Amino acid sequence: MGQNRKQGYAEIKEIILGRLKDGTWPAETRLPDEITLAGSFGCARATVNRALRELADEGFLSRKRKSGTHVNRIPQRQARFQIPSVRDEIEATRARYRYHLLHREPRQAPAWLRGRIGLADHDQVLHLHCVHYADNEPFQFEDRWINLTAVPSAADESFDQRLPGEWLIERMPYTDVEMTFSATAADLTQAEYLSVNRGQSLFVIERTTWLKDAPVTYARLSHHAGYKLKTGY
Amino acid sequence: MGQNRKQGYAEIKEIILGRLKDGTWPAETRLPDEITLAGSFGCARATVNRALRELADEGFLSRKRKSGTHVNRIPQRQARFQIPSVRDEIEATRARYRYHLLHREPRQAPAWLRGRIGLADHDQVLHLHCVHYADNEPFQFEDRWINLTAVPSAADESFDQRLPGEWLIERMPYTDVEMTFSATAADLTQAEYLSVNRGQSLFVIERTTWLKDAPVTYARLSHHAGYKLKTGY
DNA sequence: GAGTGGTCTAGACCACGGT
DNA sequence: CCGTGGTCTAGACCACTCC
C-alpha cells in the first residue's frame, strides 16, 4: 500500500479531495483512520492529521473521536470574503482616494439604534456621515454611529481627516463583529451623497461591533449598484 | 520568563489576541520569534507555530521567513457565510416552501455565458427559470445555466419537481465555487417573477461552480430588497 | 550567510464517545 | 472498555529572504 514517499500535508489534501471528486469516497463514506492513512501515504500521523483537519475545517469532512472521519453528504459551503478598508479597496484600483466628512453630531441614541445594537436609553452617540471618493466619483456613503459611552475619546476627535473606521480600529479592540449584506433603494440622503436618483438600487454592508457585550459602533456602508463582493476561497 | 506551564495552542492564541487588543503589541510590532515565545509560554515550538499560523490565517498577523511575525495594521476583516439551500432557508422560518419551474430550454451557450464561465463554442447548455416561494410569496428567482457537456444527464431531467441546485449537488458534490453578491435594479423578467416593479432594488447572489476546471453551472439568484445575508466572525 | 518560519517525524498521552 | 481523533513534544531539515 505504501505509495510515493515524502507526501506533504498539502499533497495529501489534494489526493483526498481528488478521491472525493472522482467518487472513490462517496458521501457518508468512513475514511480509514489516521494511522492507516499515514501508512498508505508513507508519512507520519501528524501529517495526515493536518490534512484531514483542514479538510474538515473547509467543510468537506466531519470528524468525531471514536466514530472516525466521514465524507459530508453536502459539503458545507462557506463563502469567505475579505472585506478591505475602503481606502485600500480604492487605492488597489489605482484610483485616487479622497474622503469627506459631511456631518458630525453628538446626540442621544435614537430608539431604532438602541434596539438594534443594545444601547441604554441615556447613552450618547456620535453620528457621522462621510463619503469616500474614487477619482472624485462617490464610491461609498458611510453612515456611522459611535457609542460615546464605550468610546468617550471619539467626542474629542473631529474626524475631518481621520477615517472613522480606521480611527476606531486603531484604538478600540472589539470582541464581536456582525455583518450583513443587503440591497436597498436609495433614500434621499444616500441619493444625494452618492449622486444617484432616489430609489436607485444600492448595495449595503452593515457592520456592528461589540466589546464584551458593550456596543462600540454601527456603520451602514452604501455602494452603487454594480459594486460586487466576490468570494476569496 | 517561563510562565504557567502547559499552555495549549488555543490558550496561546487567546493570550496573543489579548495582547493585540489591549495594545501590548500594537500594529506593525514585530513579535518575538517562535523559539523565544515557546520559551516564555513554556511549550514546544510547534505549539506556538500553530497558534501563530492560525492567527495569521484569521488575518491578525503576517508572517514571513526571516523578517518574522508582524501585527497587521488593520486586521483583515473576513466575513464567513454559510449558504443554505433555499428550501432549508425558507423552511427554517416555518414558512411553507413551494417551487415552480417556469422555463426549461436546451440551447447553445450564449456568448456572455461562454466568456463568463469558460465554455467552448459548441457546448450545449440547459437554461432554467424557477421561482422559490415562501408561503406563496415569491422569495427567490433562479436563473440557471447547466453545462450539458459536463452534466449530460441533466438533459434527461425535467426539473419540474427536483430543485436544480439540489439535483446538481447530489450528483456533483465536490465542485469549486465562486460566489458574488451585488445589488441590481429588477429587469422585466425578474420583476414579473418576483412580483415587483421594474427597476426595484434586488439582492443578487451569483454562483458559478467548476469540477476540475470544467464549468458545471452558473446561477443567478435574485431576492427582494429586504433579504439580508448575515454573518458572525 | 544566517535568521526565521514551514514542515515533518516518531512517539506519547489525553479526551471523547460508542459499545 | 477501547478505538479514534486532538494535541503536545523534542528534534530535525528545508526554503525563503533579508543583509
mmCIF file of N, CA and C in Angstrom, chain B residues 178-223:
data_model
loop_
_atom_site.group_PDB
_atom_site.id
_atom_site.type_symbol
_atom_site.label_atom_id
_atom_site.label_comp_id
_atom_site.label_asym_id
_atom_site.label_seq_id
_atom_site.Cartn_x
_atom_site.Cartn_y
_atom_site.Cartn_z
ATOM 1 N N GLU B 178 -17.456 29.790 -6.892
ATOM 2 C CA GLU B 178 -17.214 31.216 -6.728
ATOM 3 C C GLU B 178 -18.563 31.902 -6.583
ATOM 4 N N MET B 179 -18.654 32.793 -5.611
ATOM 5 C CA MET B 179 -19.912 33.497 -5.429
ATOM 6 C C MET B 179 -19.667 34.988 -5.413
ATOM 7 N N THR B 180 -20.623 35.734 -5.934
ATOM 8 C CA THR B 180 -20.563 37.183 -5.772
ATOM 9 C C THR B 180 -21.922 37.655 -5.286
ATOM 10 N N PHE B 181 -21.876 38.728 -4.510
ATOM 11 C CA PHE B 181 -23.091 39.368 -4.024
ATOM 12 C C PHE B 181 -23.152 40.757 -4.625
ATOM 13 N N SER B 182 -24.334 41.181 -4.993
ATOM 14 C CA SER B 182 -24.458 42.536 -5.521
ATOM 15 C C SER B 182 -25.908 42.988 -5.429
ATOM 16 N N ALA B 183 -26.118 44.249 -5.764
ATOM 17 C CA ALA B 183 -27.466 44.801 -5.826
ATOM 18 C C ALA B 183 -27.736 45.156 -7.277
ATOM 19 N N THR B 184 -28.986 45.046 -7.675
ATOM 20 C CA THR B 184 -29.304 45.390 -9.058
ATOM 21 C C THR B 184 -30.727 45.931 -9.123
ATOM 22 N N ALA B 185 -31.036 46.584 -10.231
ATOM 23 C CA ALA B 185 -32.410 47.016 -10.463
ATOM 24 C C ALA B 185 -33.124 45.906 -11.227
ATOM 25 N N ALA B 186 -34.326 45.585 -10.809
ATOM 26 C CA ALA B 186 -35.048 44.460 -11.412
ATOM 27 C C ALA B 186 -35.265 44.691 -12.901
ATOM 28 N N ASP B 187 -34.914 43.689 -13.722
ATOM 29 C CA ASP B 187 -35.264 43.779 -15.142
ATOM 30 C C ASP B 187 -36.671 43.217 -15.319
ATOM 31 N N LEU B 188 -37.145 43.166 -16.556
ATOM 32 C CA LEU B 188 -38.531 42.759 -16.769
ATOM 33 C C LEU B 188 -38.813 41.357 -16.244
ATOM 34 N N THR B 189 -37.894 40.442 -16.548
ATOM 35 C CA THR B 189 -38.102 39.051 -16.134
ATOM 36 C C THR B 189 -38.147 38.932 -14.619
ATOM 37 N N GLN B 190 -37.164 39.497 -13.994
ATOM 38 C CA GLN B 190 -37.125 39.422 -12.533
ATOM 39 C C GLN B 190 -38.350 40.078 -11.918
ATOM 40 N N ALA B 191 -38.711 41.230 -12.465
ATOM 41 C CA ALA B 191 -39.847 41.965 -11.919
ATOM 42 C C ALA B 191 -41.105 41.108 -11.999
ATOM 43 N N GLU B 192 -41.301 40.475 -13.139
ATOM 44 C CA GLU B 192 -42.506 39.681 -13.304
ATOM 45 C C GLU B 192 -42.536 38.521 -12.313
ATOM 46 N N TYR B 193 -41.447 37.795 -12.241
ATOM 47 C CA TYR B 193 -41.469 36.575 -11.438
ATOM 48 C C TYR B 193 -41.409 36.845 -9.948
ATOM 49 N N LEU B 194 -40.867 37.973 -9.567
ATOM 50 C CA LEU B 194 -40.804 38.273 -8.126
ATOM 51 C C LEU B 194 -41.939 39.209 -7.710
ATOM 52 N N SER B 195 -42.826 39.528 -8.643
ATOM 53 C CA SER B 195 -43.939 40.439 -8.353
ATOM 54 C C SER B 195 -43.466 41.766 -7.797
ATOM 55 N N VAL B 196 -42.541 42.386 -8.464
ATOM 56 C CA VAL B 196 -42.152 43.736 -8.086
ATOM 57 C C VAL B 196 -42.188 44.592 -9.350
ATOM 58 N N ASN B 197 -41.982 45.874 -9.181
ATOM 59 C CA ASN B 197 -41.940 46.740 -10.350
ATOM 60 C C ASN B 197 -40.556 46.715 -10.976
ATOM 61 N N ARG B 198 -40.528 46.987 -12.235
ATOM 62 C CA ARG B 198 -39.256 47.070 -12.929
ATOM 63 C C ARG B 198 -38.429 48.182 -12.290
ATOM 64 N N GLY B 199 -37.150 47.932 -12.103
ATOM 65 C CA GLY B 199 -36.287 48.956 -11.542
ATOM 66 C C GLY B 199 -36.141 48.852 -10.038
ATOM 67 N N GLN B 200 -36.989 48.067 -9.412
ATOM 68 C CA GLN B 200 -36.851 47.940 -7.952
ATOM 69 C C GLN B 200 -35.548 47.255 -7.580
ATOM 70 N N SER B 201 -35.119 47.532 -6.389
ATOM 71 C CA SER B 201 -33.831 47.038 -5.934
ATOM 72 C C SER B 201 -33.912 45.549 -5.574
ATOM 73 N N LEU B 202 -32.978 44.781 -6.079
ATOM 74 C CA LEU B 202 -32.924 43.356 -5.758
ATOM 75 C C LEU B 202 -31.537 42.993 -5.245
ATOM 76 N N PHE B 203 -31.516 41.970 -4.412
ATOM 77 C CA PHE B 203 -30.243 41.439 -3.928
ATOM 78 C C PHE B 203 -29.929 40.184 -4.734
ATOM 79 N N VAL B 204 -28.740 40.146 -5.294
ATOM 80 C CA VAL B 204 -28.408 39.070 -6.227
ATOM 81 C C VAL B 204 -27.195 38.278 -5.736
ATOM 82 N N ILE B 205 -27.363 36.970 -5.737
ATOM 83 C CA ILE B 205 -26.233 36.076 -5.496
ATOM 84 C C ILE B 205 -25.920 35.373 -6.802
ATOM 85 N N GLU B 206 -24.689 35.459 -7.249
ATOM 86 C CA GLU B 206 -24.285 34.698 -8.419
ATOM 87 C C GLU B 206 -23.379 33.584 -7.958
ATOM 88 N N ARG B 207 -23.586 32.436 -8.519
ATOM 89 C CA ARG B 207 -22.825 31.279 -8.079
ATOM 90 C C ARG B 207 -22.385 30.482 -9.293
ATOM 91 N N THR B 208 -21.100 30.309 -9.429
ATOM 92 C CA THR B 208 -20.560 29.508 -10.521
ATOM 93 C C THR B 208 -19.787 28.355 -9.927
ATOM 94 N N THR B 209 -19.935 27.168 -10.505
ATOM 95 C CA THR B 209 -19.173 26.035 -9.987
ATOM 96 C C THR B 209 -18.445 25.323 -11.109
ATOM 97 N N TRP B 210 -17.299 24.795 -10.754
ATOM 98 C CA TRP B 210 -16.472 24.030 -11.686
ATOM 99 C C TRP B 210 -16.109 22.700 -11.053
ATOM 100 N N LEU B 211 -15.935 21.705 -11.911
ATOM 101 C CA LEU B 211 -15.387 20.440 -11.441
ATOM 102 C C LEU B 211 -14.104 20.214 -12.216
ATOM 103 N N LYS B 212 -12.994 20.296 -11.532
ATOM 104 C CA LYS B 212 -11.695 20.150 -12.199
ATOM 105 C C LYS B 212 -11.594 21.052 -13.423
ATOM 106 N N ASP B 213 -11.810 22.321 -13.234
ATOM 107 C CA ASP B 213 -11.678 23.321 -14.295
ATOM 108 C C ASP B 213 -12.772 23.266 -15.350
ATOM 109 N N ALA B 214 -13.635 22.275 -15.305
ATOM 110 C CA ALA B 214 -14.736 22.239 -16.269
ATOM 111 C C ALA B 214 -15.937 22.940 -15.655
ATOM 112 N N PRO B 215 -16.465 23.971 -16.310
ATOM 113 C CA PRO B 215 -17.618 24.675 -15.752
ATOM 114 C C PRO B 215 -18.821 23.753 -15.671
ATOM 115 N N VAL B 216 -19.510 23.791 -14.557
ATOM 116 C CA VAL B 216 -20.670 22.930 -14.355
ATOM 117 C C VAL B 216 -21.945 23.737 -14.464
ATOM 118 N N THR B 217 -22.045 24.823 -13.706
ATOM 119 C CA THR B 217 -23.294 25.575 -13.721
ATOM 120 C C THR B 217 -23.062 27.013 -13.273
ATOM 121 N N TYR B 218 -23.928 27.878 -13.765
ATOM 122 C CA TYR B 218 -23.924 29.275 -13.349
ATOM 123 C C TYR B 218 -25.344 29.615 -12.949
ATOM 124 N N ALA B 219 -25.509 30.163 -11.756
ATOM 125 C CA ALA B 219 -26.853 30.510 -11.289
ATOM 126 C C ALA B 219 -26.875 31.940 -10.796
ATOM 127 N N ARG B 220 -27.981 32.599 -11.097
ATOM 128 C CA ARG B 220 -28.179 33.969 -10.665
ATOM 129 C C ARG B 220 -29.440 33.964 -9.826
ATOM 130 N N LEU B 221 -29.278 34.218 -8.522
ATOM 131 C CA LEU B 221 -30.390 34.094 -7.589
ATOM 132 C C LEU B 221 -30.788 35.475 -7.100
ATOM 133 N N SER B 222 -32.003 35.899 -7.448
ATOM 134 C CA SER B 222 -32.439 37.250 -7.106
ATOM 135 C C SER B 222 -33.456 37.220 -5.976
ATOM 136 N N HIS B 223 -33.299 38.160 -5.067
ATOM 137 C CA HIS B 223 -34.215 38.274 -3.923
ATOM 138 C C HIS B 223 -34.729 39.696 -3.814
#
